Short mmCIF file of C-alpha atoms and ligand atoms in Angstrom, two decimals:
data_model
loop_
_atom_site.label_atom_id
_atom_site.label_comp_id
_atom_site.label_asym_id
_atom_site.label_seq_id
_atom_site.Cartn_x
_atom_site.Cartn_y
_atom_site.Cartn_z
CA MET A 1 0.00 0.00 0.00
CA ILE A 2 1.17 3.52 -0.69
CA PRO A 3 0.14 6.63 1.22
CA LEU A 4 -2.68 8.66 -0.28
CA ALA A 5 -0.51 11.76 -0.74
CA ASP A 6 2.03 9.76 -2.77
CA ALA A 7 -0.69 8.27 -4.98
CA GLN A 8 -2.19 11.71 -5.53
CA ALA A 9 1.23 13.17 -6.35
CA ARG A 10 1.83 10.44 -8.95
CA VAL A 11 -1.45 11.17 -10.67
CA HIS A 12 -1.01 14.93 -10.42
CA GLY A 13 2.48 14.72 -11.92
CA ASP A 14 1.14 13.03 -15.06
CA ILE A 15 -1.64 15.54 -15.71
CA LYS A 16 -1.19 18.38 -18.19
CA VAL A 17 -3.27 21.49 -18.67
CA LEU A 18 -5.30 21.26 -21.91
CA PRO A 19 -4.72 23.67 -24.80
CA THR A 20 -6.72 26.87 -25.11
CA ALA A 21 -9.78 27.50 -27.27
CA THR A 22 -12.02 30.44 -28.12
CA VAL A 23 -15.53 29.87 -26.80
CA ARG A 24 -18.76 31.84 -26.68
CA LEU A 25 -19.63 33.44 -23.36
CA GLN A 26 -22.57 31.10 -22.83
CA ASP A 27 -20.17 28.14 -23.04
CA ALA A 28 -17.48 29.62 -20.77
CA LEU A 29 -18.90 29.22 -17.26
CA GLY A 30 -16.33 27.61 -14.95
CA LEU A 31 -13.54 27.68 -17.53
CA VAL A 32 -10.19 29.32 -16.85
CA LEU A 33 -9.37 32.50 -18.72
CA ALA A 34 -6.19 32.14 -20.78
CA GLU A 35 -5.66 35.75 -21.88
CA ALA A 36 -6.06 39.09 -20.14
CA VAL A 37 -9.27 40.92 -20.98
CA VAL A 38 -8.91 44.65 -21.56
CA ALA A 39 -12.02 46.84 -21.58
CA ARG A 40 -12.46 48.25 -25.06
CA GLU A 41 -15.14 50.59 -23.73
CA ALA A 42 -15.83 52.38 -20.46
CA ILE A 43 -18.61 51.07 -18.24
CA PRO A 44 -20.91 52.91 -18.02
CA PRO A 45 -20.18 54.34 -21.47
CA PHE A 46 -21.81 57.73 -20.62
CA ALA A 47 -22.87 59.64 -17.51
CA ASN A 48 -26.38 58.50 -16.59
CA THR A 49 -28.91 58.71 -13.83
CA ALA A 50 -29.13 56.16 -11.01
CA MET A 51 -32.74 57.18 -10.25
CA ASP A 52 -36.00 58.00 -11.94
CA GLY A 53 -36.48 61.75 -11.44
CA PHE A 54 -35.54 65.09 -12.98
CA ALA A 55 -32.23 66.32 -14.34
CA LEU A 56 -31.46 69.91 -13.36
CA ARG A 57 -28.79 72.36 -12.36
CA ALA A 58 -28.16 71.91 -8.63
CA ALA A 59 -28.02 75.72 -8.27
CA ASP A 60 -31.74 75.85 -9.24
CA SER A 61 -32.65 73.76 -6.17
CA VAL A 62 -31.02 76.05 -3.62
CA GLY A 63 -33.40 76.79 -0.74
CA ALA A 64 -36.12 74.33 -1.89
CA THR A 65 -38.02 72.63 0.95
CA GLU A 66 -41.34 70.87 1.28
CA GLY A 67 -42.87 74.06 2.78
CA ALA A 68 -41.19 76.39 0.26
CA PRO A 69 -40.76 74.41 -2.95
CA ARG A 70 -39.16 75.76 -6.11
CA THR A 71 -41.25 75.41 -9.23
CA LEU A 72 -39.58 74.65 -12.56
CA PRO A 73 -40.94 73.78 -16.01
CA VAL A 74 -40.37 70.28 -17.49
CA ALA A 75 -38.60 70.75 -20.84
CA GLU A 76 -38.77 67.15 -22.07
CA THR A 77 -38.58 63.46 -21.07
CA ILE A 78 -35.48 61.30 -21.54
CA ALA A 79 -36.09 57.54 -21.50
CA ALA A 80 -33.30 54.95 -21.06
CA GLY A 81 -31.90 54.40 -24.55
CA ALA A 82 -32.77 57.93 -25.71
CA VAL A 83 -30.84 61.22 -25.58
CA ALA A 84 -32.11 64.76 -24.91
CA THR A 85 -32.93 66.74 -28.06
CA ARG A 86 -31.12 69.84 -26.73
CA PRO A 87 -29.05 70.99 -23.74
CA LEU A 88 -30.80 71.73 -20.44
CA LEU A 89 -31.09 75.42 -19.67
CA ALA A 90 -30.95 77.18 -16.33
CA GLY A 91 -34.32 77.29 -14.57
CA GLU A 92 -35.79 74.12 -16.12
CA VAL A 93 -35.74 70.36 -15.53
CA MET A 94 -35.90 67.32 -17.81
CA ARG A 95 -37.78 64.20 -16.72
CA ILE A 96 -35.26 61.33 -16.80
CA MET A 97 -35.47 57.54 -16.29
CA THR A 98 -32.85 55.31 -14.61
CA GLY A 99 -29.99 54.59 -17.02
CA ALA A 100 -30.79 57.49 -19.39
CA PRO A 101 -27.90 59.85 -20.30
CA ILE A 102 -27.60 63.09 -18.32
CA PRO A 103 -28.39 65.95 -20.71
CA GLU A 104 -25.72 68.51 -21.42
CA GLY A 105 -26.10 71.45 -19.04
CA ALA A 106 -27.46 69.36 -16.13
CA ASP A 107 -25.23 68.61 -13.14
CA ALA A 108 -27.62 66.74 -10.81
CA VAL A 109 -30.71 64.56 -10.62
CA ILE A 110 -33.48 64.91 -8.06
CA MET A 111 -35.39 61.71 -7.44
CA VAL A 112 -39.07 61.70 -8.30
CA GLU A 113 -40.01 61.10 -4.62
CA LEU A 114 -38.69 64.60 -3.77
CA THR A 115 -40.92 66.31 -6.35
CA ARG A 116 -44.62 66.79 -7.02
CA SER A 117 -46.77 68.19 -9.78
CA SER A 118 -46.91 71.99 -9.34
CA SER A 119 -50.49 72.32 -10.66
CA GLY A 120 -51.71 70.96 -7.29
CA SER A 121 -54.36 69.00 -9.19
CA GLU A 122 -54.61 65.21 -9.48
CA GLU A 123 -52.37 65.40 -12.54
CA SER A 124 -49.76 62.68 -12.20
CA ILE A 125 -46.12 63.61 -11.85
CA SER A 126 -45.36 61.76 -15.09
CA ASP A 127 -47.55 64.15 -17.10
CA ALA A 128 -46.80 67.36 -15.17
CA LEU A 129 -45.76 70.35 -17.27
CA SER A 130 -44.00 71.87 -14.28
CA ILE A 131 -42.92 70.42 -10.96
CA ASP A 132 -42.14 71.50 -7.42
CA LEU A 133 -38.73 70.63 -6.03
CA LEU A 134 -39.17 69.71 -2.36
CA ALA A 135 -35.46 69.57 -1.44
CA GLU A 136 -32.05 70.84 -2.39
CA VAL A 137 -29.66 68.59 -4.27
CA VAL A 138 -25.90 68.83 -4.59
CA VAL A 139 -23.85 68.79 -7.79
CA GLY A 140 -23.40 65.19 -8.97
CA ASN A 141 -26.46 63.93 -7.09
CA HIS A 142 -27.53 60.46 -8.43
CA ILE A 143 -25.21 60.83 -11.45
CA ARG A 144 -23.18 57.73 -12.38
CA PRO A 145 -20.18 59.13 -14.28
CA ALA A 146 -18.86 57.48 -17.45
CA GLY A 147 -16.25 54.85 -16.55
CA ASP A 148 -17.47 54.70 -12.94
CA ASP A 149 -17.20 50.89 -12.97
CA VAL A 150 -14.44 50.32 -15.56
CA GLY A 151 -12.33 52.78 -17.51
CA ALA A 152 -11.59 52.09 -21.21
CA GLY A 153 -8.23 50.35 -21.61
CA VAL A 154 -8.25 48.87 -18.12
CA GLU A 155 -7.51 45.14 -17.61
CA VAL A 156 -10.78 43.84 -16.20
CA LEU A 157 -9.89 40.14 -15.94
CA SER A 158 -6.50 38.47 -15.65
CA PRO A 159 -5.41 35.08 -17.00
CA GLY A 160 -6.24 32.33 -14.52
CA ALA A 161 -9.64 33.73 -13.55
CA VAL A 162 -12.24 30.98 -13.15
CA LEU A 163 -15.15 32.43 -15.08
CA SER A 164 -18.17 33.01 -12.85
CA PRO A 165 -21.60 34.35 -13.85
CA ALA A 166 -20.46 37.85 -12.77
CA HIS A 167 -17.29 37.54 -14.88
CA LEU A 168 -19.41 36.66 -17.91
CA GLY A 169 -21.47 39.78 -17.24
CA VAL A 170 -18.33 41.92 -17.05
CA LEU A 171 -17.13 40.44 -20.36
CA ALA A 172 -20.48 41.15 -22.02
CA SER A 173 -20.53 44.68 -20.63
CA VAL A 174 -17.19 45.52 -22.26
CA GLY A 175 -18.29 44.08 -25.58
CA TYR A 176 -16.85 40.54 -25.60
CA GLY A 177 -18.98 37.78 -27.14
CA GLN A 178 -16.26 35.15 -26.85
CA VAL A 179 -13.16 34.51 -24.78
CA VAL A 180 -9.94 32.52 -24.91
CA VAL A 181 -9.99 29.85 -22.21
CA VAL A 182 -8.47 26.50 -21.36
CA ARG A 183 -10.57 24.00 -23.30
CA ARG A 184 -13.32 22.11 -21.49
CA PRO A 185 -12.27 18.44 -21.21
CA ARG A 186 -14.35 15.69 -22.85
CA VAL A 187 -14.39 12.83 -20.39
CA GLY A 188 -15.54 9.35 -21.40
CA VAL A 189 -17.13 7.09 -18.80
CA PHE A 190 -17.72 3.35 -19.03
CA SER A 191 -18.43 0.69 -16.50
CA THR A 192 -17.31 -2.91 -16.64
CA GLY A 193 -18.82 -6.06 -15.19
CA ASP A 194 -20.67 -9.13 -16.54
CA GLU A 195 -23.21 -8.63 -13.76
CA LEU A 196 -24.29 -5.15 -14.86
CA VAL A 197 -27.71 -4.34 -16.27
CA THR A 198 -28.88 -0.96 -17.56
CA GLY A 199 -32.54 0.01 -17.47
CA PRO A 200 -35.64 -1.40 -15.83
CA ALA A 201 -35.50 -5.02 -17.11
CA PRO A 202 -36.07 -7.59 -14.32
CA LEU A 203 -32.79 -8.75 -12.81
CA GLN A 204 -31.69 -12.28 -13.62
CA PRO A 205 -29.87 -14.27 -10.92
CA GLY A 206 -26.48 -12.72 -10.22
CA GLN A 207 -27.23 -9.43 -11.96
CA ILE A 208 -27.20 -5.92 -10.48
CA ARG A 209 -27.98 -2.55 -12.00
CA ASP A 210 -25.21 -0.31 -13.27
CA SER A 211 -25.30 2.60 -10.82
CA ASN A 212 -21.72 3.79 -11.27
CA ARG A 213 -22.12 5.05 -14.80
CA PRO A 214 -24.83 7.65 -14.13
CA THR A 215 -23.03 8.65 -10.94
CA LEU A 216 -19.66 9.09 -12.60
CA LEU A 217 -21.15 10.87 -15.62
CA ALA A 218 -22.77 13.30 -13.17
CA LEU A 219 -19.54 13.78 -11.21
CA VAL A 220 -17.76 14.55 -14.48
CA ALA A 221 -20.43 17.11 -15.39
CA GLU A 222 -20.35 18.59 -11.88
CA SER A 223 -16.59 19.06 -12.23
CA GLY A 224 -17.26 21.24 -15.28
CA CYS A 225 -16.25 18.69 -17.93
CA ILE A 226 -18.26 17.27 -20.84
CA PRO A 227 -19.41 13.75 -19.94
CA ILE A 228 -19.39 11.16 -22.74
CA ASP A 229 -21.35 7.99 -22.03
CA LEU A 230 -19.41 5.03 -23.40
CA GLY A 231 -21.77 2.41 -22.01
CA SER A 232 -21.41 -0.68 -19.92
CA LEU A 233 -18.98 -3.38 -20.97
CA PRO A 234 -18.77 -7.04 -20.04
CA ASP A 235 -15.64 -8.44 -18.42
CA ASN A 236 -14.07 -9.18 -21.78
CA GLU A 237 -10.51 -8.22 -22.51
CA GLU A 238 -11.01 -7.67 -26.26
CA LEU A 239 -14.08 -5.50 -25.82
CA ILE A 240 -12.44 -3.40 -23.09
CA GLU A 241 -9.38 -2.92 -25.27
CA ALA A 242 -11.51 -1.94 -28.27
CA ALA A 243 -13.44 0.58 -26.14
CA LEU A 244 -10.24 2.18 -24.84
CA ARG A 245 -8.72 2.40 -28.30
CA LYS A 246 -11.88 3.89 -29.72
CA ALA A 247 -12.22 6.43 -26.91
CA VAL A 248 -8.68 7.78 -26.82
CA GLY A 249 -6.78 6.31 -29.71
CA PRO A 250 -5.28 5.09 -31.88
CA ASP A 251 -8.73 4.23 -33.34
CA ALA A 252 -10.56 7.33 -32.04
CA ASP A 253 -12.39 9.75 -34.35
CA ASP A 254 -13.21 12.30 -31.69
CA PRO A 255 -10.88 11.41 -28.82
CA CYS A 256 -11.70 11.96 -25.17
CA ASP A 257 -9.32 14.05 -23.07
CA ALA A 258 -9.65 11.63 -20.15
CA LEU A 259 -11.46 8.40 -19.32
CA VAL A 260 -13.09 7.27 -16.11
CA THR A 261 -13.95 3.60 -15.83
CA SER A 262 -15.35 1.57 -12.98
CA GLY A 263 -14.73 -2.03 -12.00
CA GLY A 264 -12.10 -4.51 -13.00
CA VAL A 265 -9.10 -3.05 -11.21
CA SER A 266 -8.84 -5.31 -8.15
CA MET A 267 -7.24 -8.70 -7.65
CA GLY A 268 -10.10 -10.75 -9.16
CA ASP A 269 -9.77 -13.18 -12.05
CA PHE A 270 -11.85 -10.95 -14.32
CA ASP A 271 -10.25 -7.61 -13.60
CA PHE A 272 -9.38 -6.82 -17.19
CA VAL A 273 -9.25 -3.02 -17.13
CA LYS A 274 -6.00 -3.22 -15.21
CA ARG A 275 -4.58 -5.80 -17.57
CA VAL A 276 -5.52 -3.97 -20.76
CA LEU A 277 -4.10 -0.71 -19.45
CA ALA A 278 -0.86 -2.42 -18.49
CA ARG A 279 -0.54 -3.88 -21.96
CA LEU A 280 -1.56 -0.82 -24.03
CA GLY A 281 -0.36 2.08 -21.99
CA ASP A 282 1.63 3.25 -19.09
CA LEU A 283 -0.07 1.79 -16.02
CA ASN A 284 0.31 2.88 -12.44
CA TRP A 285 -1.61 0.25 -10.53
CA MET A 286 -1.75 1.36 -6.94
CA GLN A 287 -2.96 -0.07 -3.69
CA VAL A 288 -3.64 3.15 -1.85
CA ALA A 289 -3.72 3.17 1.96
CA ILE A 290 -7.34 4.34 2.11
CA LYS A 291 -10.74 2.84 2.80
CA PRO A 292 -12.85 2.68 0.74
CA ALA A 293 -11.22 2.75 -2.72
CA LYS A 294 -7.94 0.95 -2.12
CA PRO A 295 -7.21 -0.15 -5.73
CA LEU A 296 -6.63 2.45 -8.43
CA ALA A 297 -5.51 1.76 -11.97
CA PHE A 298 -4.24 5.07 -13.26
CA GLY A 299 -2.62 5.10 -16.65
CA LEU A 300 -1.77 7.15 -19.67
CA LEU A 301 -2.89 5.84 -23.02
CA MET A 302 -1.76 7.96 -25.99
CA ASP A 303 -1.00 10.64 -23.36
CA THR A 304 -4.62 10.54 -22.20
CA PRO A 305 -5.19 9.97 -18.48
CA ILE A 306 -7.31 6.92 -17.67
CA PHE A 307 -8.79 6.57 -14.19
CA GLY A 308 -9.61 2.92 -13.58
CA LEU A 309 -11.74 3.27 -10.46
CA PRO A 310 -12.92 0.36 -8.31
CA GLY A 311 -16.41 -1.05 -8.89
CA ASN A 312 -18.01 -0.71 -5.48
CA PRO A 313 -20.32 2.30 -5.80
CA VAL A 314 -19.00 4.25 -2.80
CA SER A 315 -15.41 3.34 -3.68
CA SER A 316 -15.76 4.64 -7.21
CA MET A 317 -17.13 7.94 -5.91
CA VAL A 318 -14.46 8.36 -3.23
CA SER A 319 -11.77 7.48 -5.74
CA PHE A 320 -13.21 10.02 -8.18
CA GLU A 321 -13.13 12.67 -5.44
CA LEU A 322 -9.55 11.93 -4.40
CA PHE A 323 -7.94 11.35 -7.80
CA ALA A 324 -10.07 12.10 -10.84
CA ARG A 325 -11.71 15.37 -9.82
CA PRO A 326 -8.45 17.17 -8.87
CA ALA A 327 -6.87 15.90 -12.09
CA LEU A 328 -9.76 17.08 -14.27
CA LEU A 329 -9.62 20.49 -12.60
CA LYS A 330 -5.89 20.65 -13.24
CA MET A 331 -6.54 19.82 -16.92
CA MET A 332 -8.96 22.76 -16.97
CA GLY A 333 -6.19 25.04 -15.73
CA ARG A 334 -7.55 25.45 -12.23
CA LYS A 335 -5.08 26.20 -9.47
CA GLN A 336 -7.46 25.23 -6.69
CA THR A 337 -8.17 21.54 -7.28
CA GLU A 338 -9.04 20.38 -3.78
CA ARG A 339 -12.45 20.35 -2.17
CA THR A 340 -12.84 22.70 0.78
CA ALA A 341 -11.98 20.96 4.08
CA ILE A 342 -13.15 22.07 7.50
CA TRP A 343 -12.66 20.94 11.10
CA ALA A 344 -15.79 19.55 12.72
CA VAL A 345 -16.71 18.17 16.12
CA SER A 346 -17.95 14.61 15.89
CA ASP A 347 -21.40 14.15 17.48
CA ASP A 348 -21.00 10.40 17.68
CA ARG A 349 -18.22 7.87 17.87
CA MET A 350 -16.54 7.24 14.52
CA SER A 351 -15.28 3.76 15.20
CA ARG A 352 -12.61 1.94 13.28
CA HIS A 353 -9.53 -0.21 13.93
CA GLY A 354 -5.93 0.31 13.00
CA ASP A 355 -5.28 -1.12 9.52
CA GLY A 356 -2.64 1.22 8.11
CA LYS A 357 -5.28 3.13 6.10
CA THR A 358 -6.95 6.50 6.25
CA HIS A 359 -10.71 6.02 6.32
CA PHE A 360 -13.09 8.32 4.47
CA MET A 361 -16.38 8.13 6.31
CA ARG A 362 -19.62 9.40 4.87
CA VAL A 363 -20.92 12.10 7.19
CA VAL A 364 -23.53 14.82 7.43
CA VAL A 365 -22.06 18.13 8.58
CA ASP A 366 -23.79 21.32 9.54
CA GLN A 367 -22.93 24.61 11.17
CA ASP A 368 -24.36 25.99 14.40
CA SER A 369 -25.31 29.65 14.83
CA GLU A 370 -21.71 30.51 15.71
CA GLY A 371 -20.43 28.88 12.52
CA ALA A 372 -18.88 25.83 14.25
CA TRP A 373 -19.21 22.55 12.33
CA ASN A 374 -20.65 19.30 13.68
CA ALA A 375 -20.41 15.92 11.98
CA ARG A 376 -22.34 12.69 12.32
CA SER A 377 -22.43 9.43 10.39
CA ALA A 378 -24.60 9.48 7.26
CA GLY A 379 -25.45 5.78 7.72
CA GLY A 380 -24.02 2.39 6.72
CA GLN A 381 -20.33 2.73 5.95
CA GLY A 382 -19.96 -0.28 3.62
CA SER A 383 -18.46 0.52 0.24
CA HIS A 384 -21.60 -0.92 -1.38
CA GLN A 385 -23.94 1.27 0.71
CA LEU A 386 -24.57 4.12 -1.68
CA THR A 387 -27.55 5.54 0.22
CA ALA A 388 -25.28 6.84 3.01
CA MET A 389 -23.11 8.48 0.35
CA ALA A 390 -26.26 10.03 -1.08
CA ARG A 391 -27.19 11.42 2.35
CA ALA A 392 -23.66 12.64 3.08
CA ASN A 393 -22.41 16.15 2.38
CA GLY A 394 -18.91 15.40 3.60
CA LEU A 395 -16.19 12.78 3.82
CA ALA A 396 -14.64 12.64 7.28
CA VAL A 397 -10.92 11.91 7.10
CA VAL A 398 -10.40 9.46 9.97
CA PRO A 399 -6.70 8.72 10.44
CA ASP A 400 -5.31 5.26 11.15
CA GLY A 401 -6.03 4.20 14.72
CA ASP A 402 -9.04 3.60 16.92
CA GLY A 403 -11.37 6.21 15.51
CA ILE A 404 -12.76 9.40 16.94
CA GLU A 405 -14.56 9.78 20.26
CA PRO A 406 -17.77 11.76 20.55
CA GLY A 407 -16.73 15.41 20.91
CA GLY A 408 -13.44 14.77 19.10
CA ARG A 409 -12.25 16.90 16.23
CA VAL A 410 -12.25 15.52 12.72
CA ARG A 411 -11.25 16.91 9.34
CA VAL A 412 -14.09 16.82 6.79
CA MET A 413 -13.90 17.26 3.02
CA LEU A 414 -17.03 19.08 1.96
CA LEU A 415 -18.78 17.50 -1.02
CA ASP A 416 -20.87 20.50 -1.98
P1 AMP B 501 -15.06 -4.87 -9.14
O1 AMP B 501 -14.29 -3.64 -8.81
O2 AMP B 501 -15.29 -5.03 -10.60
O3 AMP B 501 -14.45 -6.07 -8.52
O4 AMP B 501 -16.49 -4.68 -8.47
C1 AMP B 501 -16.62 -4.55 -7.08
C2 AMP B 501 -18.07 -4.56 -6.69
O5 AMP B 501 -18.72 -3.45 -7.26
C3 AMP B 501 -18.86 -5.75 -7.13
O6 AMP B 501 -19.77 -6.11 -6.10
C4 AMP B 501 -19.55 -5.27 -8.35
O7 AMP B 501 -20.73 -5.99 -8.61
C5 AMP B 501 -19.87 -3.84 -8.00
N1 AMP B 501 -19.97 -3.03 -9.19
C6 AMP B 501 -19.06 -2.98 -10.20
N2 AMP B 501 -19.43 -2.14 -11.14
C7 AMP B 501 -20.61 -1.61 -10.75
C8 AMP B 501 -21.50 -0.66 -11.31
N3 AMP B 501 -21.24 -0.10 -12.49
N4 AMP B 501 -22.62 -0.33 -10.62
C9 AMP B 501 -22.86 -0.90 -9.43
N5 AMP B 501 -22.07 -1.80 -8.85
C10 AMP B 501 -20.95 -2.17 -9.50
MG1 MG B 502 -16.00 -6.47 -11.77
#
């Protein structure tokens, strides 16, 4: 057995960042920016009003109060998207809507709530020909100057940024419809096992349903990669070899950037994934000092990383979390490839015995009102007991030894 950190380092060392590509903004979420983005335009592009109200010269509001309002004529109305037909003159106002450009000659905006129709009738403020100012305003009031958010020529995003929804908005606001990013990996997933059945057909003796494939496809998608469903294969050396060659080469038309398989990597007589990888590629078969997910067949085939994960449903997920996910994130150019880990207080006893391995227990964690974390078992801890994994939102890292007493501290990898 080798320590987890060594196994992770071996995998990490073999992973390369994918080449860059130009993608549309709507396809760029979660990808890593490869080139600096410089604002070609200022945001906002022109001085505009932050409020619905009236543009004016601040000097014309001097002394205005609710009891002694100043009355000014409304010269025209400026909607967002329109511009005033002429400059504003002293002693008048222009009705203006949020986002509309400040007319030349105006130096302030008074919000509509501090005005009323001067006719005193029921006439609505939006039709009023003249209005009463009920307060003074200062120069610049409610005006958002041009370039208030970003000046033209400024670097708004630097290479390495992981594109978030707000980043995409910034890119759109400075006129970018596409960006240069590290390419999104295409990741093939297949499961292996003669016992596997897909779909609702009644199970024959000895058969089980293939649960790993949908789970691993979803984990791939959740990591930000493109999942490619390569089906379920029997324990047949020729078929597994053909699938690998077709997915990554040399027989591939549209090669995957990585493969994730489940099953067939242990010590059983029918564990062909391991054998095929050893024959075709550069196999690192590891017995990692962890539970679950001890066996891992990691290899490079035509330079493409292959993650041969164990078949037990919880094992395949834990192995994905510890090896495949960080590697896929590295391929995407991410610097942060680890899940967030926190310290929690264990509500119950996390029992185990010394076996030279680090145990990853499925736990539910939550925070109290002070922000302190508590952890408790999510249920059955067998590597076939997927329901506890489904309930869990964390993996407690329980070091070799006798486990953790109630009230003891434990490190937990957060799964969401
Ligand atoms: P293996 O790693 O192939 O020895 O499989 C270990 C255990 O996981 C066996 O009990 C298999 O039946 C089970 N198993 C393997 N593949 C899957 C799968 N795709 N879905 C659910 N269980 C599986
Ligand atoms: Mg098997």
